[in-house]
PDB file of N, CA and C in Angstrom:
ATOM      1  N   UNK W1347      70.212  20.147  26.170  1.00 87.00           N
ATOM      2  CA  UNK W1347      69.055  19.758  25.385  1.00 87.00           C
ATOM      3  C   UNK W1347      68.914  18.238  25.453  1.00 87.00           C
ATOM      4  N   UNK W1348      67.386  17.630  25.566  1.00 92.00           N
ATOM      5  CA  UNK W1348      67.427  16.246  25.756  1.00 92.00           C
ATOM      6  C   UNK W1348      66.454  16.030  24.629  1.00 92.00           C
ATOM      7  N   UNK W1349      66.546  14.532  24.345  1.00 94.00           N
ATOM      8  CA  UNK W1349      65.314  14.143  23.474  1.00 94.00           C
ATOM      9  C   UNK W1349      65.133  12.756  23.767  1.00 94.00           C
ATOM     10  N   UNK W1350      63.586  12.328  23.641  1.00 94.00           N
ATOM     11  CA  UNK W1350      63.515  11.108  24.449  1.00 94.00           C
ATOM     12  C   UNK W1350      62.405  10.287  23.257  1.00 94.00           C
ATOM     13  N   UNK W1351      62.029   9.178  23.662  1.00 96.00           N
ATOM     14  CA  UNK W1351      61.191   8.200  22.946  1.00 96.00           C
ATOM     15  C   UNK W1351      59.999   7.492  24.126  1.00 96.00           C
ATOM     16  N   UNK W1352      59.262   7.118  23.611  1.00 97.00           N
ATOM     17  CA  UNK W1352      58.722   6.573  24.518  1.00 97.00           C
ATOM     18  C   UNK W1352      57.613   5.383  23.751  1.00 97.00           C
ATOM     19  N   UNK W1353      58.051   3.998  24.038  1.00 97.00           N
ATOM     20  CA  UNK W1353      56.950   2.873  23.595  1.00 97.00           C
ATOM     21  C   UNK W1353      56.336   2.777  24.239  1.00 97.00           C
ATOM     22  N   UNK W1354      54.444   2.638  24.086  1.00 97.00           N
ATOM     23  CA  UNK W1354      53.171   2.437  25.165  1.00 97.00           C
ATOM     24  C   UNK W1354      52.906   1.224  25.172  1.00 97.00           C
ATOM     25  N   UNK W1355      52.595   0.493  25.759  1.00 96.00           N
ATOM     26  CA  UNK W1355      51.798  -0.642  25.739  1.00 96.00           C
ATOM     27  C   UNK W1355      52.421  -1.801  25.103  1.00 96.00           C
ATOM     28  N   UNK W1356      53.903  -1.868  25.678  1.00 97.00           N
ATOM     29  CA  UNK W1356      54.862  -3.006  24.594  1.00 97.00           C
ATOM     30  C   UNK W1356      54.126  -3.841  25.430  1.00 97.00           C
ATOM     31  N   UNK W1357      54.014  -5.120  24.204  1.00 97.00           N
ATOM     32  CA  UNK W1357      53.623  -6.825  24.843  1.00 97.00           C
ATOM     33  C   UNK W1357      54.792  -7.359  25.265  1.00 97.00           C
ATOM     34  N   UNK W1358      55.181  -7.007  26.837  1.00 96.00           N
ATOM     35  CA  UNK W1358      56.633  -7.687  27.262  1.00 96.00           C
ATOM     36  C   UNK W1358      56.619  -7.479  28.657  1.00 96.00           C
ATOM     37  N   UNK W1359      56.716  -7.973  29.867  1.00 96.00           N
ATOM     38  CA  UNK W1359      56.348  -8.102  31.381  1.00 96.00           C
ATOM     39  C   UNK W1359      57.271  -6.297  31.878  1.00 96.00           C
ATOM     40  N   UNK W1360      56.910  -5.498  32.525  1.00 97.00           N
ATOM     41  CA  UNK W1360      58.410  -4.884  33.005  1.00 97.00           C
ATOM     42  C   UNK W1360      59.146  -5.822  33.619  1.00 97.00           C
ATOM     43  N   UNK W1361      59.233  -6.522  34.526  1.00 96.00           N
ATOM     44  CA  UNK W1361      60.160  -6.663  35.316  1.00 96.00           C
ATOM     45  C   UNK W1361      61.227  -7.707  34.160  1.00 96.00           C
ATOM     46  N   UNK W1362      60.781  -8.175  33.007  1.00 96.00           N
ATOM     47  CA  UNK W1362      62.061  -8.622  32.020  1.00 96.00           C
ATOM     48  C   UNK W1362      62.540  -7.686  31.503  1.00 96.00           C
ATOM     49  N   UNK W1363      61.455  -6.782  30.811  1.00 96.00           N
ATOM     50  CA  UNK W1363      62.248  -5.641  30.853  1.00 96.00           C
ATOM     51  C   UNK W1363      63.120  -4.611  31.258  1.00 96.00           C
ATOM     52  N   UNK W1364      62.814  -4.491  33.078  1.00 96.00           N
ATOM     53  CA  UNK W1364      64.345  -3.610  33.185  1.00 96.00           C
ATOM     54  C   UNK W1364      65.457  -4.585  33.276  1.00 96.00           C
ATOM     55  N   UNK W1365      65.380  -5.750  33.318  1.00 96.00           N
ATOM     56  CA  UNK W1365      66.717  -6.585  33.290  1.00 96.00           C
ATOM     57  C   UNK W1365      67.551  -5.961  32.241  1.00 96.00           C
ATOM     58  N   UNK W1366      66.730  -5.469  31.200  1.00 96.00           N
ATOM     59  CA  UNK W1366      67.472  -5.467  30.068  1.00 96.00           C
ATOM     60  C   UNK W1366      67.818  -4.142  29.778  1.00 96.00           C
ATOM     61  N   UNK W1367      66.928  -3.194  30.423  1.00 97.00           N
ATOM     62  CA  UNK W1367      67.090  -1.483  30.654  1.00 97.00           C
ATOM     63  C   UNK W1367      68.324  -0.897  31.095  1.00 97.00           C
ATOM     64  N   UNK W1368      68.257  -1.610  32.413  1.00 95.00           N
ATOM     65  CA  UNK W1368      69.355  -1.266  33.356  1.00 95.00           C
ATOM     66  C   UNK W1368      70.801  -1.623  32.873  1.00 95.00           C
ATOM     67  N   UNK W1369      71.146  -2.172  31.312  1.00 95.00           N
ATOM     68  CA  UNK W1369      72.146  -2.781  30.964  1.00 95.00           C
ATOM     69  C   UNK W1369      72.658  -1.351  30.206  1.00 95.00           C
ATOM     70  N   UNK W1370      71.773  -0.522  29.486  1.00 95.00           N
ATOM     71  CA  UNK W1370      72.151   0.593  28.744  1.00 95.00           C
ATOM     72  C   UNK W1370      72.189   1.969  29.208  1.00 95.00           C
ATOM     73  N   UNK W1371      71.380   1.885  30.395  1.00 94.00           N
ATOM     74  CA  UNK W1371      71.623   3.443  31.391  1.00 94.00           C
ATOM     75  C   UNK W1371      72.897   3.456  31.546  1.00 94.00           C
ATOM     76  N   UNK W1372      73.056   5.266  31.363  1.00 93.00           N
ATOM     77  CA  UNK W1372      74.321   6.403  31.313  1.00 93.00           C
ATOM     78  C   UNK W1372      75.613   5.733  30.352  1.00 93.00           C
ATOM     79  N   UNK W1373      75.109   5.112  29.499  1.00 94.00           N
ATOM     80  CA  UNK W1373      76.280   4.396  28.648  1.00 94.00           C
ATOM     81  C   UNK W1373      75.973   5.185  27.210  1.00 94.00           C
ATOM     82  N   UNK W1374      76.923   5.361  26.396  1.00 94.00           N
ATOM     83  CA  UNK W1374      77.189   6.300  24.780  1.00 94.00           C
ATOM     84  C   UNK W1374      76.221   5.041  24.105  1.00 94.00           C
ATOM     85  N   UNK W1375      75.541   6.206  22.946  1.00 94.00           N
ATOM     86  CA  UNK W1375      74.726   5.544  21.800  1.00 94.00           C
ATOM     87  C   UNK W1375      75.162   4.718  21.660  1.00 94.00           C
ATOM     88  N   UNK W1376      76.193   4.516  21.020  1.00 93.00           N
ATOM     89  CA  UNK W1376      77.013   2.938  20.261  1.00 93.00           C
ATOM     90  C   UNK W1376      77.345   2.162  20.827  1.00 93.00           C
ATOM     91  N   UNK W1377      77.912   1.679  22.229  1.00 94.00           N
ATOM     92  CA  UNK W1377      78.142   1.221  23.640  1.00 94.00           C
ATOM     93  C   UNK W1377      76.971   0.659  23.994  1.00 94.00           C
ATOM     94  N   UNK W1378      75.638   1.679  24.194  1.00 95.00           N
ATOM     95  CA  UNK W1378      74.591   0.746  24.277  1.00 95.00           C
ATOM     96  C   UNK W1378      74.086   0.020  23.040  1.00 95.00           C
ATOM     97  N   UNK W1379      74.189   0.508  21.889  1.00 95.00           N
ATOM     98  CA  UNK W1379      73.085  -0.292  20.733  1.00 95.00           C
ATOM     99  C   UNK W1379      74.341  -1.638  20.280  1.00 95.00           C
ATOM    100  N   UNK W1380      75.308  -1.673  20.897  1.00 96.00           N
ATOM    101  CA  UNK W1380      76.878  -2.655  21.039  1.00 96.00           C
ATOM    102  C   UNK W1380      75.554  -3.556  22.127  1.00 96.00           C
ATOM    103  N   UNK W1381      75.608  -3.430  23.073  1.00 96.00           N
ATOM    104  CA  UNK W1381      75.181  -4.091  24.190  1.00 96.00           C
ATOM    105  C   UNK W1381      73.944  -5.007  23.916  1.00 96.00           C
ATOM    106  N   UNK W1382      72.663  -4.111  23.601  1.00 95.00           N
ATOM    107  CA  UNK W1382      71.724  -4.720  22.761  1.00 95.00           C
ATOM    108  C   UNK W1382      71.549  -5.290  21.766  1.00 95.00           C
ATOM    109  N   UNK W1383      72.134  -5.223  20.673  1.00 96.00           N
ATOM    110  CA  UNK W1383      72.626  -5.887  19.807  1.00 96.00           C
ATOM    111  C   UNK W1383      72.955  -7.500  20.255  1.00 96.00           C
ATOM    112  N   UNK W1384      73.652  -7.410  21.381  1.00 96.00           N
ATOM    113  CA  UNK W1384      74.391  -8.911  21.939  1.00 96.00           C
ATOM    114  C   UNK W1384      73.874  -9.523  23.070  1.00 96.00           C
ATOM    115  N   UNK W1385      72.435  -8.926  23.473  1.00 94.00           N
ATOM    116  CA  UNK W1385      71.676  -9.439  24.553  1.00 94.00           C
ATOM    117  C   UNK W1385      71.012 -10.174  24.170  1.00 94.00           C
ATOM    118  N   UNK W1386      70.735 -12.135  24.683  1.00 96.00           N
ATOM    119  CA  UNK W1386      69.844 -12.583  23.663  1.00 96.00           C
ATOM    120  C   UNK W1386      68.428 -12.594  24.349  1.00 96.00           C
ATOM    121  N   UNK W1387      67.657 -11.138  24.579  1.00 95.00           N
ATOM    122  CA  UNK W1387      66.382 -11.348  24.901  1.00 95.00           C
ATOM    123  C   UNK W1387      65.589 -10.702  24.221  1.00 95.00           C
ATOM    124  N   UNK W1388      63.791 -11.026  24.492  1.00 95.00           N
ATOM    125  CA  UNK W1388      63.264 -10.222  23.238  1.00 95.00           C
ATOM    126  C   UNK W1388      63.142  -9.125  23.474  1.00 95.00           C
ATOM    127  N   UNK W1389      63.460  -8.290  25.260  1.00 95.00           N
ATOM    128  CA  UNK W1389      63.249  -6.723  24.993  1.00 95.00           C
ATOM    129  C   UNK W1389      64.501  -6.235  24.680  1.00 95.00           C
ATOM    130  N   UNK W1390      65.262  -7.215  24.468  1.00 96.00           N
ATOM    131  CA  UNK W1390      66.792  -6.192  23.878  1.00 96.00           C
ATOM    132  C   UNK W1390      66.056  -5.113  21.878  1.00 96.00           C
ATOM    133  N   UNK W1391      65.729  -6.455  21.852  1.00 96.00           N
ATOM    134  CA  UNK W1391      65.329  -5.278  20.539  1.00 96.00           C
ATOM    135  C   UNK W1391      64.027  -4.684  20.040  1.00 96.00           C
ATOM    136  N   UNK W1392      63.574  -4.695  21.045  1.00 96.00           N
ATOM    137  CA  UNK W1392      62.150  -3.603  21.694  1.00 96.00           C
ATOM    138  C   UNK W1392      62.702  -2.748  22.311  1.00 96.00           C
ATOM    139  N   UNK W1393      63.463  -2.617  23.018  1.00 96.00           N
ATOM    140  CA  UNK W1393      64.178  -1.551  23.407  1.00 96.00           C
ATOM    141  C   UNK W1393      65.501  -0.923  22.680  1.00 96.00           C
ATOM    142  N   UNK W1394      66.244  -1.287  21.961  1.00 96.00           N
ATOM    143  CA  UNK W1394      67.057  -0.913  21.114  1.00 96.00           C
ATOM    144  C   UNK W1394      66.184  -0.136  19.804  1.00 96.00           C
ATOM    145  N   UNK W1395      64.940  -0.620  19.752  1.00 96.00           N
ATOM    146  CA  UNK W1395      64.102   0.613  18.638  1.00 96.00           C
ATOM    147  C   UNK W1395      63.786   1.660  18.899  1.00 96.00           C
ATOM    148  N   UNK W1396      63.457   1.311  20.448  1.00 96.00           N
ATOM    149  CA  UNK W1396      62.933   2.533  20.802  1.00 96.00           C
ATOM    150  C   UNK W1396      64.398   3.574  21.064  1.00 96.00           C
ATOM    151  N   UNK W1397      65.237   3.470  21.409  1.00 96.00           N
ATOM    152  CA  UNK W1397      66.799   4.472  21.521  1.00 96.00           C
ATOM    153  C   UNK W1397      67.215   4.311  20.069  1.00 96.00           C
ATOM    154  N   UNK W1398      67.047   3.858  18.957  1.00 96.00           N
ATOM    155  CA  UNK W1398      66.755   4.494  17.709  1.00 96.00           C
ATOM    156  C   UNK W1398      65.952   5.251  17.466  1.00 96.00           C
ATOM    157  N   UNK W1399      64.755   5.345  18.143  1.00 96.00           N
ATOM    158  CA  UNK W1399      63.889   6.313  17.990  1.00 96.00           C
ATOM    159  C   UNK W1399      64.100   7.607  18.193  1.00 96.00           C
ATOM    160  N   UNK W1400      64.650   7.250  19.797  1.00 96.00           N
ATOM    161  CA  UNK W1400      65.324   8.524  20.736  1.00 96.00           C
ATOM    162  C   UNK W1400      66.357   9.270  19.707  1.00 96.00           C
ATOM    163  N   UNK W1401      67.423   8.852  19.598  1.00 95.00           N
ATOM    164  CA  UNK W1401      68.131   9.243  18.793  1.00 95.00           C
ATOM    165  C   UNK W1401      67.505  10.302  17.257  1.00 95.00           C
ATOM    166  N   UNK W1402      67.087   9.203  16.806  1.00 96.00           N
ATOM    167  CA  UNK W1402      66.344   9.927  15.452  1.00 96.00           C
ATOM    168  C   UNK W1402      65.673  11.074  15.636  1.00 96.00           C
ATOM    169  N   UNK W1403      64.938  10.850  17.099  1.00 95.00           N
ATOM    170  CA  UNK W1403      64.115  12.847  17.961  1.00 95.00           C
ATOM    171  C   UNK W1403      64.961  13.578  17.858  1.00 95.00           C
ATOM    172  N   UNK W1404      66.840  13.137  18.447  1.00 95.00           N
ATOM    173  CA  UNK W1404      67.309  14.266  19.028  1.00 95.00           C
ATOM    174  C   UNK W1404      67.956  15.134  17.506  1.00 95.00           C
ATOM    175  N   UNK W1405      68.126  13.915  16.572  1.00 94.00           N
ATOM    176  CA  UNK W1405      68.890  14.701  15.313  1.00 94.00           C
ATOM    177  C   UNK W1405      68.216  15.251  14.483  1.00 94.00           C
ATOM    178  N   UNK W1406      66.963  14.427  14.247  1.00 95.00           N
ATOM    179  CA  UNK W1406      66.336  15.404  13.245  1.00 95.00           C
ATOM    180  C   UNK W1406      64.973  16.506  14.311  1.00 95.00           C
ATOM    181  N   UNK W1407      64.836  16.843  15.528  1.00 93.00           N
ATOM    182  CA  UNK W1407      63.865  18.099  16.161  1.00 93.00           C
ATOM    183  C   UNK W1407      65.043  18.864  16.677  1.00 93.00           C
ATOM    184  N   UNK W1408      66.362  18.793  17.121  1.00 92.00           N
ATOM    185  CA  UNK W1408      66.909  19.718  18.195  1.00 92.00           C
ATOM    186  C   UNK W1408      68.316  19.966  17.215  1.00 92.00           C
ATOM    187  N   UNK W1409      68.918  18.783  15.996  1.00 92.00           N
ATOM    188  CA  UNK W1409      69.593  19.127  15.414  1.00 92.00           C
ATOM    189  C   UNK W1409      70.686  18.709  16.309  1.00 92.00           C
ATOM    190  N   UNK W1410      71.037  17.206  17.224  1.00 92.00           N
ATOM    191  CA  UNK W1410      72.032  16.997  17.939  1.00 92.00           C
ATOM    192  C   UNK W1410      72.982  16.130  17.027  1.00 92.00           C
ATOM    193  N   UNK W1411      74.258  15.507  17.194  1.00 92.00           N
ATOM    194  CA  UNK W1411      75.145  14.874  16.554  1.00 92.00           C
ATOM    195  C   UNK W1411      74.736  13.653  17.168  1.00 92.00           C
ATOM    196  N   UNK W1412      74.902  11.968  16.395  1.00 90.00           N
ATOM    197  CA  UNK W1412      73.978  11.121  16.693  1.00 90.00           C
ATOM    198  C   UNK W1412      75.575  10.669  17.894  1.00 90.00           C
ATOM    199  N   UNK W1413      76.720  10.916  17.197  1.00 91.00           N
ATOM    200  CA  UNK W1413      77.765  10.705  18.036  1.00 91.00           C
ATOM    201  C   UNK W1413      78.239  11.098  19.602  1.00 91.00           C
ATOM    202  N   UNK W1414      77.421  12.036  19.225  1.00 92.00           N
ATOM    203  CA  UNK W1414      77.818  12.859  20.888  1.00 92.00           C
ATOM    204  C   UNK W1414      77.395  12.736  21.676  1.00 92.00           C
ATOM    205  N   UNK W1415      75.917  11.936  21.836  1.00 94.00           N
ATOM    206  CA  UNK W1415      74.506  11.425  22.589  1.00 94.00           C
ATOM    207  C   UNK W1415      75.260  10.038  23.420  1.00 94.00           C
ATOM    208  N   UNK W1416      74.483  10.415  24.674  1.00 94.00           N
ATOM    209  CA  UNK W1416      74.239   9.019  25.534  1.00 94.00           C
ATOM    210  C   UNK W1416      73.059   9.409  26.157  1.00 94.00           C
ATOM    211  N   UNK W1417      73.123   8.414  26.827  1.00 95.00           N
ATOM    212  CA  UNK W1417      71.365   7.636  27.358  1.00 95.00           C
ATOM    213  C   UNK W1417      71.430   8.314  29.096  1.00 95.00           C
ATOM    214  N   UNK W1418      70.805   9.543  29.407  1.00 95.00           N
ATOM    215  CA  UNK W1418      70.815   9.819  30.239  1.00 95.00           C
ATOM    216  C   UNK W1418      69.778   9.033  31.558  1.00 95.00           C
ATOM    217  N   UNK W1419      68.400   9.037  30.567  1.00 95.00           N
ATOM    218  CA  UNK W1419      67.392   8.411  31.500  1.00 95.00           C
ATOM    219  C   UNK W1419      67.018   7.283  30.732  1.00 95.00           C
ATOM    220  N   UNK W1420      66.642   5.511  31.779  1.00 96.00           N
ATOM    221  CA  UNK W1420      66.086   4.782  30.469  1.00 96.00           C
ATOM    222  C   UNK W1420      65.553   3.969  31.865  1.00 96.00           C
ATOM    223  N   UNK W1421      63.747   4.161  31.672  1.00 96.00           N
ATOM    224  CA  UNK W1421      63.470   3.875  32.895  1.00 96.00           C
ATOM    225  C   UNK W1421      61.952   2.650  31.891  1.00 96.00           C
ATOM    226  N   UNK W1422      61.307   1.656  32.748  1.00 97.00           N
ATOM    227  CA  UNK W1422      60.140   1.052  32.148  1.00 97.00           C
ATOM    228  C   UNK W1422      59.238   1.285  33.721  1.00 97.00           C
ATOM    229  N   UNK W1423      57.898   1.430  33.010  1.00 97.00           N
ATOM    230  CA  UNK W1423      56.822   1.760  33.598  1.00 97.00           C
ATOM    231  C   UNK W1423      55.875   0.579  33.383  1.00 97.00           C
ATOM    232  N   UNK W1424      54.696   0.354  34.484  1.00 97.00           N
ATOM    233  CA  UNK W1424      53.812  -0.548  33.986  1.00 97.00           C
ATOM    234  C   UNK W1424      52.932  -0.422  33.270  1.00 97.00           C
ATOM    235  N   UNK W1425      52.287  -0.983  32.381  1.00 97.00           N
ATOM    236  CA  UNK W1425      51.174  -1.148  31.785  1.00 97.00           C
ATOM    237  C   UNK W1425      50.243  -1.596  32.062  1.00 97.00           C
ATOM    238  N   UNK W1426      48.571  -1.073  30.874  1.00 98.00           N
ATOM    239  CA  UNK W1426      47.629  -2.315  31.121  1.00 98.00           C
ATOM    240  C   UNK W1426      47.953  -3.316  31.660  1.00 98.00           C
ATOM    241  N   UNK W1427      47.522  -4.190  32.167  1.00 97.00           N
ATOM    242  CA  UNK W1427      47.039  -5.885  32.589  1.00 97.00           C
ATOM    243  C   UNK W1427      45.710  -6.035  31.629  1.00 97.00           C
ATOM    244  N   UNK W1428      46.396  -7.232  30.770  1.00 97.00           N
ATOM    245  CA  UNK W1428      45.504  -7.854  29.651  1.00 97.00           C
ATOM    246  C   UNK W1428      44.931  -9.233  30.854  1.00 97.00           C
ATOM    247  N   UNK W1429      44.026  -9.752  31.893  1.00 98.00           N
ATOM    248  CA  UNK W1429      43.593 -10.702  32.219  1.00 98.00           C
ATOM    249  C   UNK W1429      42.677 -11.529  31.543  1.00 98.00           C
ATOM    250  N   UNK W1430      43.453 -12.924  31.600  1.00 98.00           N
ATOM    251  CA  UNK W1430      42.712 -13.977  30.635  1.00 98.00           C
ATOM    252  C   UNK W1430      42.824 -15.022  31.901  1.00 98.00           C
ATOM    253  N   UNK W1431      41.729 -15.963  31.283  1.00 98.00           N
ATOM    254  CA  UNK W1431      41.065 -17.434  32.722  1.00 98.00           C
ATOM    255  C   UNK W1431      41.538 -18.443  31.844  1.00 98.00           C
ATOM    256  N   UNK W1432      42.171 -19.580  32.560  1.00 98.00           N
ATOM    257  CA  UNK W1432      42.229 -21.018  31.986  1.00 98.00           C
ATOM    258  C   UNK W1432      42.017 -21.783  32.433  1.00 98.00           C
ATOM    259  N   UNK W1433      40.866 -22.194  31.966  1.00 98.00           N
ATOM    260  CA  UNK W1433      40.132 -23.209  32.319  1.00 98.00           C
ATOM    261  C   UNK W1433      40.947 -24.272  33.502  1.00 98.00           C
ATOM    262  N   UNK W1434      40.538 -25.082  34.729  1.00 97.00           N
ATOM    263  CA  UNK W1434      40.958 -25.643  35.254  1.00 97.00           C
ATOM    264  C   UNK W1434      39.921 -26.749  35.639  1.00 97.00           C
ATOM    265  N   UNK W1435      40.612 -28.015  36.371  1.00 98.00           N
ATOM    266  CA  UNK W1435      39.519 -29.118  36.675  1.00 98.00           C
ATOM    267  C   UNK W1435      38.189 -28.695  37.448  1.00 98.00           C
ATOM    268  N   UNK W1436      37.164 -29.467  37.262  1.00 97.00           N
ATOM    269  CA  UNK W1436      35.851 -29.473  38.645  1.00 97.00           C
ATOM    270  C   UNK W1436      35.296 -27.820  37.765  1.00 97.00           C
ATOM    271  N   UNK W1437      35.509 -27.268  37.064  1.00 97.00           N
ATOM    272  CA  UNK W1437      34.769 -26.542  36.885  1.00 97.00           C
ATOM    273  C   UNK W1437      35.358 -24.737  37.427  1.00 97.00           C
ATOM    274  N   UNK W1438      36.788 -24.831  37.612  1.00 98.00           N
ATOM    275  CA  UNK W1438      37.193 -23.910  37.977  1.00 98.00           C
ATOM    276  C   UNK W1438      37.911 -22.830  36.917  1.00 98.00           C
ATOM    277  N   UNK W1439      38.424 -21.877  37.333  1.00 98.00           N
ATOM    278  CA  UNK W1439      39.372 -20.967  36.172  1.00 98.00           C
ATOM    279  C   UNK W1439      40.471 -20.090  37.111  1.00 98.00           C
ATOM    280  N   UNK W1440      42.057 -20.237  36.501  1.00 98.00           N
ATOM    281  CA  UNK W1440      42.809 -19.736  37.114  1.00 98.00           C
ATOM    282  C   UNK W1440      43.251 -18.428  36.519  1.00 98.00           C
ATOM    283  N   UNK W1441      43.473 -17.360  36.878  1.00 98.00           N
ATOM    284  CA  UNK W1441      43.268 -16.054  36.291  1.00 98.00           C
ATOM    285  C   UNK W1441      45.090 -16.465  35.425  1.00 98.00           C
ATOM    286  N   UNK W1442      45.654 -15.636  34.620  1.00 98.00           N
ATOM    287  CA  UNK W1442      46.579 -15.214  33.796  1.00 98.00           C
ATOM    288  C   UNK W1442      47.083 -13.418  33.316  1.00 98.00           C
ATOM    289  N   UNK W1443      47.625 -13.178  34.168  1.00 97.00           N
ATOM    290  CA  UNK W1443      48.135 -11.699  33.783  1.00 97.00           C
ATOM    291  C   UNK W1443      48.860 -11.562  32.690  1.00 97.00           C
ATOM    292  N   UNK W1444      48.374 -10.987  31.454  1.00 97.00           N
ATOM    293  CA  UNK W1444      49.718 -10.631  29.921  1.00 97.00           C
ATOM    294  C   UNK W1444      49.775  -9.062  30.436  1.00 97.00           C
ATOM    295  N   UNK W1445      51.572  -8.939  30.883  1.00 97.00           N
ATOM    296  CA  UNK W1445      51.228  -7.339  31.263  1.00 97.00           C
ATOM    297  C   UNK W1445      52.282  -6.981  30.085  1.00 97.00           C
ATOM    298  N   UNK W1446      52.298  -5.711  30.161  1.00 97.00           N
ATOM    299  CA  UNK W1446      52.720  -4.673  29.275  1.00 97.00           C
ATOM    300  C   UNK W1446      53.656  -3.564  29.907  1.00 97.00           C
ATOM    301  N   UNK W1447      54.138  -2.904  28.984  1.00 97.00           N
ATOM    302  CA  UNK W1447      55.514  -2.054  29.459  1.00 97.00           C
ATOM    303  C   UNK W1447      55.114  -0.758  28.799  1.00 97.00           C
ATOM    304  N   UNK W1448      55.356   0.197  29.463  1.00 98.00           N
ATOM    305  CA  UNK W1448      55.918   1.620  28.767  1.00 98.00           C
ATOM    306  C   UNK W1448      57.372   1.636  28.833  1.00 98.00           C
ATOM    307  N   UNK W1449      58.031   2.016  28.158  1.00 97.00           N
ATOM    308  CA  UNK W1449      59.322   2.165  28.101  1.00 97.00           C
ATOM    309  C   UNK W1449      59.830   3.734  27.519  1.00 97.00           C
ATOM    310  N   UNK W1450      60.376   4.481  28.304  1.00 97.00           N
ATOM    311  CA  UNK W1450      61.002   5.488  27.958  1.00 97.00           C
ATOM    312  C   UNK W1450      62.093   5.754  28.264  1.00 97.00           C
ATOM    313  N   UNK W1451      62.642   6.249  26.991  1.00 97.00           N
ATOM    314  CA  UNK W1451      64.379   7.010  27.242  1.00 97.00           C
ATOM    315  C   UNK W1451      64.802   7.853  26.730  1.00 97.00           C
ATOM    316  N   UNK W1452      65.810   8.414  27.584  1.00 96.00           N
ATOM    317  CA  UNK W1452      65.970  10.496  27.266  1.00 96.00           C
ATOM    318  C   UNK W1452      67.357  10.298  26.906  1.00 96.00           C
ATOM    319  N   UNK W1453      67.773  11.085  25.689  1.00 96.00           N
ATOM    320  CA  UNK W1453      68.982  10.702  25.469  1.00 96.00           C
ATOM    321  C   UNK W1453      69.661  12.337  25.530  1.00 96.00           C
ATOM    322  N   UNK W1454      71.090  12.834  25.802  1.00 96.00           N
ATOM    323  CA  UNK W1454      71.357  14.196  26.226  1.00 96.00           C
ATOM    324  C   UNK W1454      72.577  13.678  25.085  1.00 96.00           C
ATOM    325  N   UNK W1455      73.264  15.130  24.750  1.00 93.00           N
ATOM    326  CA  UNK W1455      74.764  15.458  24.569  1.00 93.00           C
ATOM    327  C   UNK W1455      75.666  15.473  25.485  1.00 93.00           C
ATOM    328  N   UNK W1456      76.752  15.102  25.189  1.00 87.00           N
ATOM    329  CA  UNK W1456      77.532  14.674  26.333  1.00 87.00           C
ATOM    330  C   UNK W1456      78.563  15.771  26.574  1.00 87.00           C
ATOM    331  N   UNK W1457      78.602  15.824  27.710  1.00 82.00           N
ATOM    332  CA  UNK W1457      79.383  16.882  28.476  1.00 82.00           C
ATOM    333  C   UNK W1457      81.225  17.190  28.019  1.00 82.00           C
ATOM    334  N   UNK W1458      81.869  18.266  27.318  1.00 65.00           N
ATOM    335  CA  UNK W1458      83.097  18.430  27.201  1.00 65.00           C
ATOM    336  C   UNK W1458      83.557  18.301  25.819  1.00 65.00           C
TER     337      UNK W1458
END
């Protein structure tokens, strides 16, 4: 049995974000929210809500132990592109990408 979370449209680039993804894949609940906890970036705890989230699916819809869970899948997807212009000399404008993240993660019971 799995249970997963999923944030839409976080205000945070992916590619900072899986820096910080790839730190908590196939690692135990507490091991990762240990990890995040001590990462000093801002998707450490944009992503540490969301595997509170996960968690909170698997115990209170499927009835799993919050202890027995690790992070099977924890993948970020792209988002919208928010494009904004800033102004530049002579009359010009240089474009500005604010992109965005989906972030999802599946958390399982652990084997044995």
């Amino acid at each position: 049995m799995e249970a997963k979370a999923i944030a839409k449209e976080v205000r945070i680039s992916p590619r900072k974000a899986r820096l910080v993804i790839d730190l908590v894949r196939d690692k135990e609940i507490g091991e990762a929210i240990g990890i995040l906890k001590n990462t000093p970036k801002k998707a450490a705890g944009i992503i540490e809500k969301v595997l509170n989230s996960a968690v909170a699916n698997a115990e209170h819809n499927h009835g799993m132990i919050a202890d027995e869970l690790r992070v099977s899948e924890a993948y970020v997807d792209e988002g919208p592109t928010m494009k904004r212009y800033k102004p530049r000399a002579m009359g010009q404008a240089s474009p500005i990408n604010k992109r965005t993240s989906h972030i999802t993660i599946k958390v399982v019971e652990k084997e044995g």
